[in-house]
PDB file of C-alpha atoms in Angstrom:
ATOM      1  CA  UNK A   1      40.866   9.158  32.561  1.00 67.00           C
ATOM      2  CA  UNK A   2      39.558   7.616  29.359  1.00 82.00           C
ATOM      3  CA  UNK A   3      35.776   7.987  29.240  1.00 89.00           C
ATOM      4  CA  UNK A   4      34.077   4.642  29.933  1.00 91.00           C
ATOM      5  CA  UNK A   5      37.301   2.720  30.594  1.00 95.00           C
ATOM      6  CA  UNK A   6      36.315   1.812  34.149  1.00 95.00           C
ATOM      7  CA  UNK A   7      32.905   0.543  33.083  1.00 94.00           C
ATOM      8  CA  UNK A   8      34.388  -1.577  30.289  1.00 95.00           C
ATOM      9  CA  UNK A   9      37.011  -3.015  32.653  1.00 96.00           C
ATOM     10  CA  UNK A  10      34.334  -3.958  35.157  1.00 96.00           C
ATOM     11  CA  UNK A  11      32.035  -5.360  32.461  1.00 93.00           C
ATOM     12  CA  UNK A  12      34.739  -7.635  31.055  1.00 94.00           C
ATOM     13  CA  UNK A  13      35.891  -8.781  34.511  1.00 95.00           C
ATOM     14  CA  UNK A  14      32.428  -9.587  35.783  1.00 94.00           C
ATOM     15  CA  UNK A  15      31.463 -11.186  32.480  1.00 91.00           C
ATOM     16  CA  UNK A  16      34.306 -13.649  32.947  1.00 92.00           C
ATOM     17  CA  UNK A  17      33.358 -14.036  36.640  1.00 93.00           C
ATOM     18  CA  UNK A  18      36.802 -12.941  37.780  1.00 94.00           C
ATOM     19  CA  UNK A  19      37.042 -11.221  41.168  1.00 96.00           C
ATOM     20  CA  UNK A  20      38.966  -7.992  41.607  1.00 97.00           C
ATOM     21  CA  UNK A  21      41.435  -9.935  43.754  1.00 97.00           C
ATOM     22  CA  UNK A  22      41.965 -12.527  40.995  1.00 96.00           C
ATOM     23  CA  UNK A  23      42.412  -9.826  38.351  1.00 97.00           C
ATOM     24  CA  UNK A  24      44.852  -7.978  40.585  1.00 97.00           C
ATOM     25  CA  UNK A  25      46.951 -11.083  41.148  1.00 96.00           C
ATOM     26  CA  UNK A  26      47.021 -11.865  37.440  1.00 96.00           C
ATOM     27  CA  UNK A  27      48.329  -8.421  36.448  1.00 96.00           C
ATOM     28  CA  UNK A  28      50.519  -7.672  39.472  1.00 96.00           C
ATOM     29  CA  UNK A  29      48.612  -4.907  41.247  1.00 97.00           C
ATOM     30  CA  UNK A  30      46.458  -4.799  44.377  1.00 97.00           C
ATOM     31  CA  UNK A  31      42.697  -5.366  44.422  1.00 97.00           C
ATOM     32  CA  UNK A  32      42.235  -1.759  45.540  1.00 98.00           C
ATOM     33  CA  UNK A  33      44.041  -0.588  42.389  1.00 98.00           C
ATOM     34  CA  UNK A  34      41.641  -2.655  40.234  1.00 98.00           C
ATOM     35  CA  UNK A  35      38.778  -1.036  42.136  1.00 97.00           C
ATOM     36  CA  UNK A  36      40.285   2.406  41.463  1.00 97.00           C
ATOM     37  CA  UNK A  37      40.567   1.621  37.732  1.00 97.00           C
ATOM     38  CA  UNK A  38      36.949   0.495  37.591  1.00 97.00           C
ATOM     39  CA  UNK A  39      35.681   3.528  39.500  1.00 96.00           C
ATOM     40  CA  UNK A  40      37.664   5.909  37.309  1.00 94.00           C
ATOM     41  CA  UNK A  41      39.877   7.164  40.124  1.00 95.00           C
ATOM     42  CA  UNK A  42      43.046   5.888  38.424  1.00 95.00           C
ATOM     43  CA  UNK A  43      44.151   5.057  34.894  1.00 96.00           C
ATOM     44  CA  UNK A  44      46.192   1.897  34.313  1.00 97.00           C
ATOM     45  CA  UNK A  45      49.643   2.129  32.790  1.00 96.00           C
ATOM     46  CA  UNK A  46      50.066   0.861  29.237  1.00 96.00           C
ATOM     47  CA  UNK A  47      51.622  -2.350  30.591  1.00 96.00           C
ATOM     48  CA  UNK A  48      48.747  -3.003  33.006  1.00 97.00           C
ATOM     49  CA  UNK A  49      46.164  -2.131  30.343  1.00 96.00           C
ATOM     50  CA  UNK A  50      47.759  -4.680  28.008  1.00 96.00           C
ATOM     51  CA  UNK A  51      47.791  -7.305  30.774  1.00 96.00           C
ATOM     52  CA  UNK A  52      44.123  -6.632  31.569  1.00 97.00           C
ATOM     53  CA  UNK A  53      43.158  -6.898  27.899  1.00 95.00           C
ATOM     54  CA  UNK A  54      44.959 -10.236  27.720  1.00 94.00           C
ATOM     55  CA  UNK A  55      43.295 -11.462  30.919  1.00 96.00           C
ATOM     56  CA  UNK A  56      39.852 -10.274  29.788  1.00 95.00           C
ATOM     57  CA  UNK A  57      40.359 -11.700  26.287  1.00 91.00           C
ATOM     58  CA  UNK A  58      39.683  -8.439  24.515  1.00 92.00           C
ATOM     59  CA  UNK A  59      41.679  -5.753  22.762  1.00 91.00           C
ATOM     60  CA  UNK A  60      43.089  -2.621  24.308  1.00 93.00           C
ATOM     61  CA  UNK A  61      41.111  -0.769  21.632  1.00 92.00           C
ATOM     62  CA  UNK A  62      37.897  -2.146  23.138  1.00 91.00           C
ATOM     63  CA  UNK A  63      38.915  -1.133  26.661  1.00 93.00           C
ATOM     64  CA  UNK A  64      39.827   2.356  25.433  1.00 93.00           C
ATOM     65  CA  UNK A  65      36.501   2.719  23.621  1.00 89.00           C
ATOM     66  CA  UNK A  66      37.975   2.599  20.117  1.00 88.00           C
ATOM     67  CA  UNK A  67      36.248  -0.661  19.148  1.00 73.00           C
ATOM     68  CA  UNK A  68      32.627  -1.760  19.461  1.00 66.00           C
ATOM     69  CA  UNK A  69      31.759  -4.345  22.108  1.00 57.00           C
ATOM     70  CA  UNK A  70      30.408  -6.730  19.472  1.00 50.00           C
ATOM     71  CA  UNK A  71      33.879  -6.822  17.889  1.00 47.00           C
ATOM     72  CA  UNK A  72      35.645  -7.642  21.153  1.00 48.00           C
ATOM     73  CA  UNK A  73      36.013 -10.995  22.805  1.00 61.00           C
ATOM     74  CA  UNK A  74      33.553 -13.803  23.175  1.00 68.00           C
ATOM     75  CA  UNK A  75      30.534 -14.402  25.373  1.00 70.00           C
ATOM     76  CA  UNK A  76      31.421 -17.056  27.950  1.00 73.00           C
ATOM     77  CA  UNK A  77      28.470 -16.352  30.241  1.00 74.00           C
ATOM     78  CA  UNK A  78      26.895 -19.744  29.552  1.00 81.00           C
ATOM     79  CA  UNK A  79      29.985 -21.640  30.726  1.00 81.00           C
ATOM     80  CA  UNK A  80      30.575 -22.931  34.236  1.00 85.00           C
ATOM     81  CA  UNK A  81      33.755 -22.049  36.157  1.00 84.00           C
ATOM     82  CA  UNK A  82      35.703 -25.094  34.969  1.00 88.00           C
ATOM     83  CA  UNK A  83      34.735 -24.533  31.343  1.00 86.00           C
ATOM     84  CA  UNK A  84      35.695 -20.851  31.584  1.00 82.00           C
ATOM     85  CA  UNK A  85      39.075 -21.777  33.079  1.00 83.00           C
ATOM     86  CA  UNK A  86      39.693 -24.268  30.272  1.00 86.00           C
ATOM     87  CA  UNK A  87      38.675 -21.732  27.642  1.00 83.00           C
ATOM     88  CA  UNK A  88      40.920 -19.088  29.177  1.00 79.00           C
ATOM     89  CA  UNK A  89      43.830 -21.560  29.261  1.00 80.00           C
ATOM     90  CA  UNK A  90      43.226 -22.487  25.624  1.00 82.00           C
ATOM     91  CA  UNK A  91      43.015 -18.874  24.482  1.00 76.00           C
ATOM     92  CA  UNK A  92      46.155 -17.902  26.378  1.00 75.00           C
ATOM     93  CA  UNK A  93      48.046 -20.847  24.838  1.00 78.00           C
ATOM     94  CA  UNK A  94      47.188 -19.833  21.257  1.00 75.00           C
ATOM     95  CA  UNK A  95      47.993 -16.152  21.883  1.00 60.00           C
ATOM     96  CA  UNK A  96      51.649 -16.846  22.737  1.00 54.00           C
TER      97      UNK A  96
END
């Protein structure tokens, strides 16, 4: 397991106010697998790690601890659910 990966995964997910069930559905695994990643019991495959980074709007380098938090993503904590959804849609459309 990569040191701190689980904590960074949980931090990004909760910061975007995404449930484990929502994250699981978005990347094609079960909610219990997301829980296992966040608790450090399992390590995601490269494909799942890339999908989680895309979902959480950060780099895989950040999730792996190779990049500082201040360099990764944006703070959307002040947005309501609808604004966050719109932002996520916008960001996913420009990343294609």
